[in-house]
Tab-separated table of C-alpha atoms in Angstrom:
chain	number	residue	atom	x	y	z
A	208	MET	CA	-26.628	-2.743	8.987
A	209	GLU	CA	-27.986	-2.301	5.463
A	210	THR	CA	-28.536	-5.352	3.250
A	211	LEU	CA	-26.493	-5.658	0.071
A	212	LEU	CA	-27.911	-7.030	-3.160
A	213	PRO	CA	-26.393	-10.466	-3.947
A	214	GLU	CA	-24.697	-9.181	-7.116
A	215	THR	CA	-23.165	-6.229	-5.224
A	216	LEU	CA	-21.914	-8.555	-2.508
A	217	LEU	CA	-20.284	-10.903	-5.035
A	218	PHE	CA	-18.746	-7.957	-6.875
A	219	LEU	CA	-17.176	-6.576	-3.681
A	220	ILE	CA	-15.873	-9.999	-2.652
A	221	ALA	CA	-14.236	-10.585	-6.055
A	222	ALA	CA	-12.769	-7.073	-6.194
A	223	GLY	CA	-11.530	-7.321	-2.615
A	224	PHE	CA	-9.782	-10.638	-3.201
A	225	LEU	CA	-8.006	-9.401	-6.340
A	226	ALA	CA	-7.078	-6.056	-4.758
A	227	ALA	CA	-5.557	-7.740	-1.701
A	228	PHE	CA	-3.663	-10.261	-3.824
A	229	VAL	CA	-1.942	-7.427	-5.702
A	230	ASP	CA	-1.562	-5.248	-2.613
A	231	SER	CA	0.094	-7.980	-0.564
A	232	VAL	CA	2.830	-8.348	-3.163
A	233	VAL	CA	3.642	-4.825	-4.375
A	234	GLY	CA	0.939	-2.454	-3.092
A	235	GLY	CA	-1.497	-0.623	-5.342
A	236	GLY	CA	-4.563	-2.671	-4.453
A	237	GLY	CA	-6.525	0.555	-4.096
A	238	LEU	CA	-6.540	0.745	-7.896
A	239	ILE	CA	-9.076	-2.079	-7.712
A	240	SER	CA	-10.841	-1.710	-4.360
A	241	MET	CA	-11.543	2.044	-4.477
A	242	PRO	CA	-13.280	2.041	-7.903
A	243	ALA	CA	-15.198	-1.067	-6.801
A	244	LEU	CA	-16.593	0.698	-3.729
A	245	LEU	CA	-17.492	3.760	-5.796
A	246	LEU	CA	-19.226	1.592	-8.408
A	247	ALA	CA	-21.109	-0.137	-5.586
A	248	GLY	CA	-22.643	3.248	-4.732
A	249	LEU	CA	-20.618	4.662	-1.847
A	250	PRO	CA	-19.843	8.408	-1.854
A	251	PRO	CA	-16.104	9.237	-2.203
A	252	ALA	CA	-15.430	10.048	1.484
A	253	ALA	CA	-17.150	6.861	2.701
A	254	ALA	CA	-15.389	4.845	-0.009
A	255	LEU	CA	-12.012	6.101	1.256
A	256	GLY	CA	-12.802	5.163	4.842
A	257	THR	CA	-14.320	1.804	3.928
A	258	ASN	CA	-11.332	1.026	1.725
A	259	LYS	CA	-9.055	1.558	4.731
A	260	LEU	CA	-10.984	-1.137	6.614
A	261	GLY	CA	-10.201	-3.641	3.875
A	262	GLY	CA	-6.663	-2.319	3.475
A	263	THR	CA	-5.971	-2.788	7.177
A	264	ALA	CA	-7.266	-6.373	7.098
A	265	SER	CA	-5.202	-7.090	3.983
A	266	SER	CA	-1.952	-5.582	5.246
A	267	MET	CA	-2.339	-7.326	8.618
A	268	THR	CA	-2.773	-10.718	6.932
A	269	SER	CA	0.130	-10.313	4.537
A	270	SER	CA	2.349	-8.945	7.334
A	271	ILE	CA	1.679	-12.094	9.380
A	272	GLN	CA	2.540	-14.293	6.386
A	273	PHE	CA	5.778	-12.433	5.674
A	274	LEU	CA	6.698	-12.549	9.368
A	275	ARG	CA	6.081	-16.296	9.588
A	276	SER	CA	8.224	-16.893	6.501
A	277	GLY	CA	11.112	-14.842	7.913
A	278	ASN	CA	10.862	-12.233	5.154
A	279	ILE	CA	10.691	-9.190	7.424
A	280	GLU	CA	13.731	-7.551	8.997
A	281	LYS	CA	12.041	-7.515	12.411
A	282	ARG	CA	14.334	-5.208	14.339
A	283	LEU	CA	14.282	-2.558	11.627
A	284	ALA	CA	10.630	-2.841	10.607
A	285	PHE	CA	9.252	-2.769	14.158
A	286	ALA	CA	11.454	0.215	15.000
A	287	LEU	CA	9.944	2.060	12.016
A	288	PHE	CA	6.360	0.926	12.760
A	289	PRO	CA	5.470	3.795	15.168
A	290	LEU	CA	6.907	6.397	12.770
A	291	SER	CA	4.631	5.179	9.989
A	292	PHE	CA	1.678	5.084	12.404
A	293	VAL	CA	2.174	8.628	13.717
A	294	GLY	CA	2.866	9.982	10.238
A	295	SER	CA	-0.361	8.494	8.897
A	296	ALA	CA	-2.422	9.781	11.827
A	297	LEU	CA	-1.117	13.300	11.198
A	298	GLY	CA	-1.753	12.945	7.473
A	299	SER	CA	-5.322	11.747	7.996
A	300	PHE	CA	-5.974	14.655	10.358
A	301	THR	CA	-4.495	17.101	7.842
A	302	VAL	CA	-6.717	15.855	5.011
A	303	THR	CA	-9.779	16.767	7.086
A	304	ARG	CA	-8.514	20.367	7.026
A	305	LEU	CA	-6.841	20.724	3.613
A	306	PRO	CA	-7.536	19.393	0.089
A	307	SER	CA	-5.022	16.806	-1.117
A	308	GLU	CA	-5.525	17.184	-4.874
A	309	PHE	CA	-2.473	19.429	-5.315
A	310	LEU	CA	-0.258	16.377	-4.677
A	311	LYS	CA	-1.300	14.569	-7.878
A	312	PRO	CA	1.316	16.103	-10.237
A	313	LEU	CA	4.123	15.428	-7.750
A	314	VAL	CA	2.974	11.830	-7.239
A	315	VAL	CA	3.018	11.217	-11.010
A	316	VAL	CA	6.613	12.484	-11.239
A	317	LEU	CA	7.764	10.352	-8.301
A	318	LEU	CA	6.069	7.211	-9.630
A	319	VAL	CA	7.666	7.746	-13.048
A	320	VAL	CA	11.116	8.035	-11.430
A	321	VAL	CA	10.518	4.895	-9.338
A	322	THR	CA	9.344	2.893	-12.362
A	323	ILE	CA	12.129	3.985	-14.718
A	324	TYR	CA	14.799	3.335	-12.088
A	325	THR	CA	13.423	-0.160	-11.453
A	326	ILE	CA	13.217	-1.024	-15.170
A	327	PHE	CA	16.755	0.022	-16.013
A	328	LYS	CA	18.364	-1.371	-12.843
A	329	LYS	CA	18.274	-4.876	-14.317
A	330	SER	CA	19.481	-7.019	-11.403
A	331	TRP	CA	18.074	-4.747	-8.699
A	332	GLY	CA	16.176	-6.586	-5.990
A	333	LYS	CA	17.133	-10.042	-7.279
A	334	ASP	CA	19.584	-10.710	-4.458
A	335	ALA	CA	19.800	-9.171	-0.991
A	336	VAL	CA	22.830	-6.982	-0.330
A	337	TYR	CA	21.543	-5.463	2.916
A	338	ARG	CA	24.245	-5.579	5.590
A	339	GLY	CA	22.906	-3.211	8.221
A	340	LEU	CA	22.546	0.558	8.419
A	341	THR	CA	24.933	3.450	8.644
A	342	ASN	CA	23.757	6.433	10.708
A	343	ALA	CA	22.884	8.312	7.521
A	344	ARG	CA	20.808	5.424	6.162
A	345	ARG	CA	19.137	4.936	9.535
A	346	ALA	CA	18.052	8.592	9.516
A	347	GLY	CA	16.966	8.318	5.884
A	348	ILE	CA	14.736	5.265	6.309
A	349	ALA	CA	13.250	6.721	9.513
A	350	ALA	CA	12.351	9.904	7.640
A	351	ALA	CA	10.953	7.846	4.752
A	352	ALA	CA	8.750	5.795	7.097
A	353	PHE	CA	7.292	8.950	8.652
A	354	VAL	CA	6.868	10.889	5.386
A	355	ILE	CA	5.352	7.967	3.445
A	356	GLY	CA	3.078	7.242	6.418
A	357	TYR	CA	1.977	10.883	6.391
A	358	TYR	CA	1.414	10.666	2.644
A	359	ASP	CA	-0.705	7.517	3.064
A	360	GLY	CA	-2.958	9.246	5.565
A	361	PHE	CA	-3.147	12.442	3.514
A	362	PHE	CA	-3.480	11.121	-0.038
A	363	GLY	CA	-2.484	7.472	-0.475
A	364	PRO	CA	-2.025	6.261	-4.080
A	365	GLY	CA	1.325	4.523	-4.520
A	366	THR	CA	2.124	4.142	-0.813
A	367	GLY	CA	3.035	0.474	-1.175
A	368	SER	CA	5.246	1.233	-4.179
A	369	PHE	CA	7.095	4.019	-2.357
A	370	LEU	CA	7.651	1.856	0.731
A	371	LEU	CA	8.910	-1.081	-1.320
A	372	PHE	CA	11.234	1.233	-3.267
A	373	ALA	CA	12.652	2.643	-0.006
A	374	PHE	CA	13.567	-0.831	1.226
A	375	LEU	CA	15.047	-1.786	-2.150
A	376	LEU	CA	17.332	1.248	-1.826
A	377	LEU	CA	18.616	-0.221	1.444
A	378	GLY	CA	19.679	-3.396	-0.355
A	379	PHE	CA	16.808	-5.796	0.328
A	380	ASP	CA	15.623	-8.210	-2.357
A	381	PHE	CA	12.100	-7.719	-3.717
A	382	VAL	CA	10.398	-10.259	-1.459
A	383	ARG	CA	11.992	-9.013	1.779
A	384	ALA	CA	11.394	-5.409	0.717
A	385	ALA	CA	7.734	-6.301	0.105
A	386	GLY	CA	7.488	-7.872	3.575
A	387	ASN	CA	8.949	-4.825	5.324
A	388	ALA	CA	6.728	-2.537	3.253
A	389	ARG	CA	3.577	-4.454	4.183
A	390	LEU	CA	4.291	-4.156	7.910
A	391	LEU	CA	4.757	-0.384	7.669
A	392	ASN	CA	1.686	-0.104	5.458
A	393	PHE	CA	-0.226	-1.969	8.174
A	394	ALA	CA	0.854	0.717	10.652
A	395	SER	CA	-0.271	3.571	8.402
A	396	ASN	CA	-3.564	1.798	7.608
A	397	ILE	CA	-4.412	1.352	11.315
A	398	ALA	CA	-3.901	5.052	12.038
A	399	SER	CA	-5.820	6.174	8.962
A	400	LEU	CA	-8.688	3.756	9.672
A	401	ALA	CA	-8.980	5.049	13.240
A	402	THR	CA	-9.291	8.595	11.907
A	403	PHE	CA	-11.990	7.644	9.381
A	404	LEU	CA	-13.866	5.731	12.103
A	405	ALA	CA	-13.790	8.820	14.322
A	406	PHE	CA	-15.433	10.815	11.532
A	407	GLY	CA	-18.025	8.104	10.838
A	408	LEU	CA	-16.751	7.446	7.322
A	409	VAL	CA	-16.591	3.626	7.375
A	410	ASN	CA	-19.529	1.665	5.930
A	411	PHE	CA	-19.417	-1.752	7.593
A	412	ALA	CA	-22.130	-3.294	5.405
A	413	TYR	CA	-19.858	-2.807	2.399
A	414	GLY	CA	-16.541	-2.960	4.221
A	415	LEU	CA	-16.805	-6.193	6.228
A	416	PRO	CA	-17.528	-8.560	3.296
A	417	MET	CA	-14.778	-6.891	1.290
A	418	ALA	CA	-12.381	-7.057	4.257
A	419	LEU	CA	-12.977	-10.810	4.657
A	420	ALA	CA	-12.302	-11.316	0.949
A	421	MET	CA	-9.176	-9.181	1.253
A	422	ILE	CA	-7.888	-11.345	4.100
A	423	ALA	CA	-8.165	-14.358	1.779
A	424	GLY	CA	-6.570	-12.451	-1.116
A	425	ALA	CA	-3.693	-11.251	1.042
A	426	PHE	CA	-3.077	-14.766	2.353
A	427	VAL	CA	-2.866	-16.222	-1.155
A	428	GLY	CA	-0.922	-13.270	-2.595
A	429	SER	CA	1.741	-13.114	0.100
A	430	ARG	CA	2.342	-16.877	-0.048
A	431	PHE	CA	2.558	-16.664	-3.840
A	432	ALA	CA	5.132	-13.851	-3.608
A	433	ILE	CA	7.204	-15.713	-1.022
A	434	LYS	CA	7.224	-18.846	-3.187
A	435	ARG	CA	7.909	-17.152	-6.542
A	436	GLY	CA	10.332	-14.478	-5.336
A	437	ALA	CA	11.688	-11.611	-7.451
A	438	ALA	CA	10.676	-13.375	-10.680
A	439	LEU	CA	7.068	-12.472	-9.831
A	440	VAL	CA	7.408	-9.383	-7.654
A	441	LYS	CA	9.550	-7.186	-9.912
A	442	PRO	CA	7.371	-7.363	-13.080
A	443	LEU	CA	4.211	-6.956	-10.989
A	444	PHE	CA	5.762	-3.953	-9.238
A	445	ILE	CA	6.528	-2.319	-12.605
A	446	ALA	CA	3.032	-3.110	-13.922
A	447	VAL	CA	1.254	-1.693	-10.864
A	448	THR	CA	3.325	1.499	-10.717
A	449	THR	CA	2.671	2.010	-14.446
A	450	LEU	CA	-1.067	1.639	-13.827
A	451	LEU	CA	-0.830	4.076	-10.914
A	452	ILE	CA	0.864	6.612	-13.207
A	453	GLY	CA	-1.893	6.165	-15.782
A	454	LYS	CA	-4.609	6.562	-13.157
A	455	GLN	CA	-3.099	9.778	-11.773
A	456	LEU	CA	-2.604	11.227	-15.287
A	457	TRP	CA	-6.227	10.369	-16.116
A	458	ASP	CA	-7.432	12.129	-12.957
A	459	LEU	CA	-5.360	15.196	-13.856
A	460	TRP	CA	-6.813	15.190	-17.389
A	461	LEU	CA	-10.357	15.112	-16.035
A	462	ALA	CA	-9.702	17.811	-13.409
């Protein structure tokens, strides 16, 4: 295993902690962790794979915290878990065969819709109104779990935001929606990480220190979200989705 310079190690630890803190609450931690890995000197493909190592550690930690606090709808989330896993595995396999850049304009549009809807729906997500699923809603959330999982494996930016939004549409409050979203994101991260490992695209020298920092960040972030509730989660959700929109527009401008 290669040796990291002390300043690079500290940089990855700090970036990993902050990324996981944000990711455990509303998703979007890749806005921090991916640029950090690129700045540390990893090529893009290895940075993607290494980021999935940290993302898996982060989502696992926050999922455990949300489960322990009772903020995951267990029966529903665990039923959707394999759909997210299989979708992500297929998406990760697809990205090895096809370029994913054509998705950027569509992702910008979807993130804009999600953000505007959340801003103008003033009381949305403050209180839980979830009372179970009709057959139509059951089919809809199953399709969403598979499609968003596929998207995470194929492209990725905004996955946490899309998952959280899907659970908000079902009537969950922001904290419970975040908990359900983290468990499904854990499923998609496992499948995607396995694919990157198979292709030798995970750098453990960079990834393990960052993953350990992300475990700590996810622990603190998820507990903070559970304690503060919608008062914290909603504004952070809007801020992160706005940053994601800006990042995707910037990438399109440079393309």
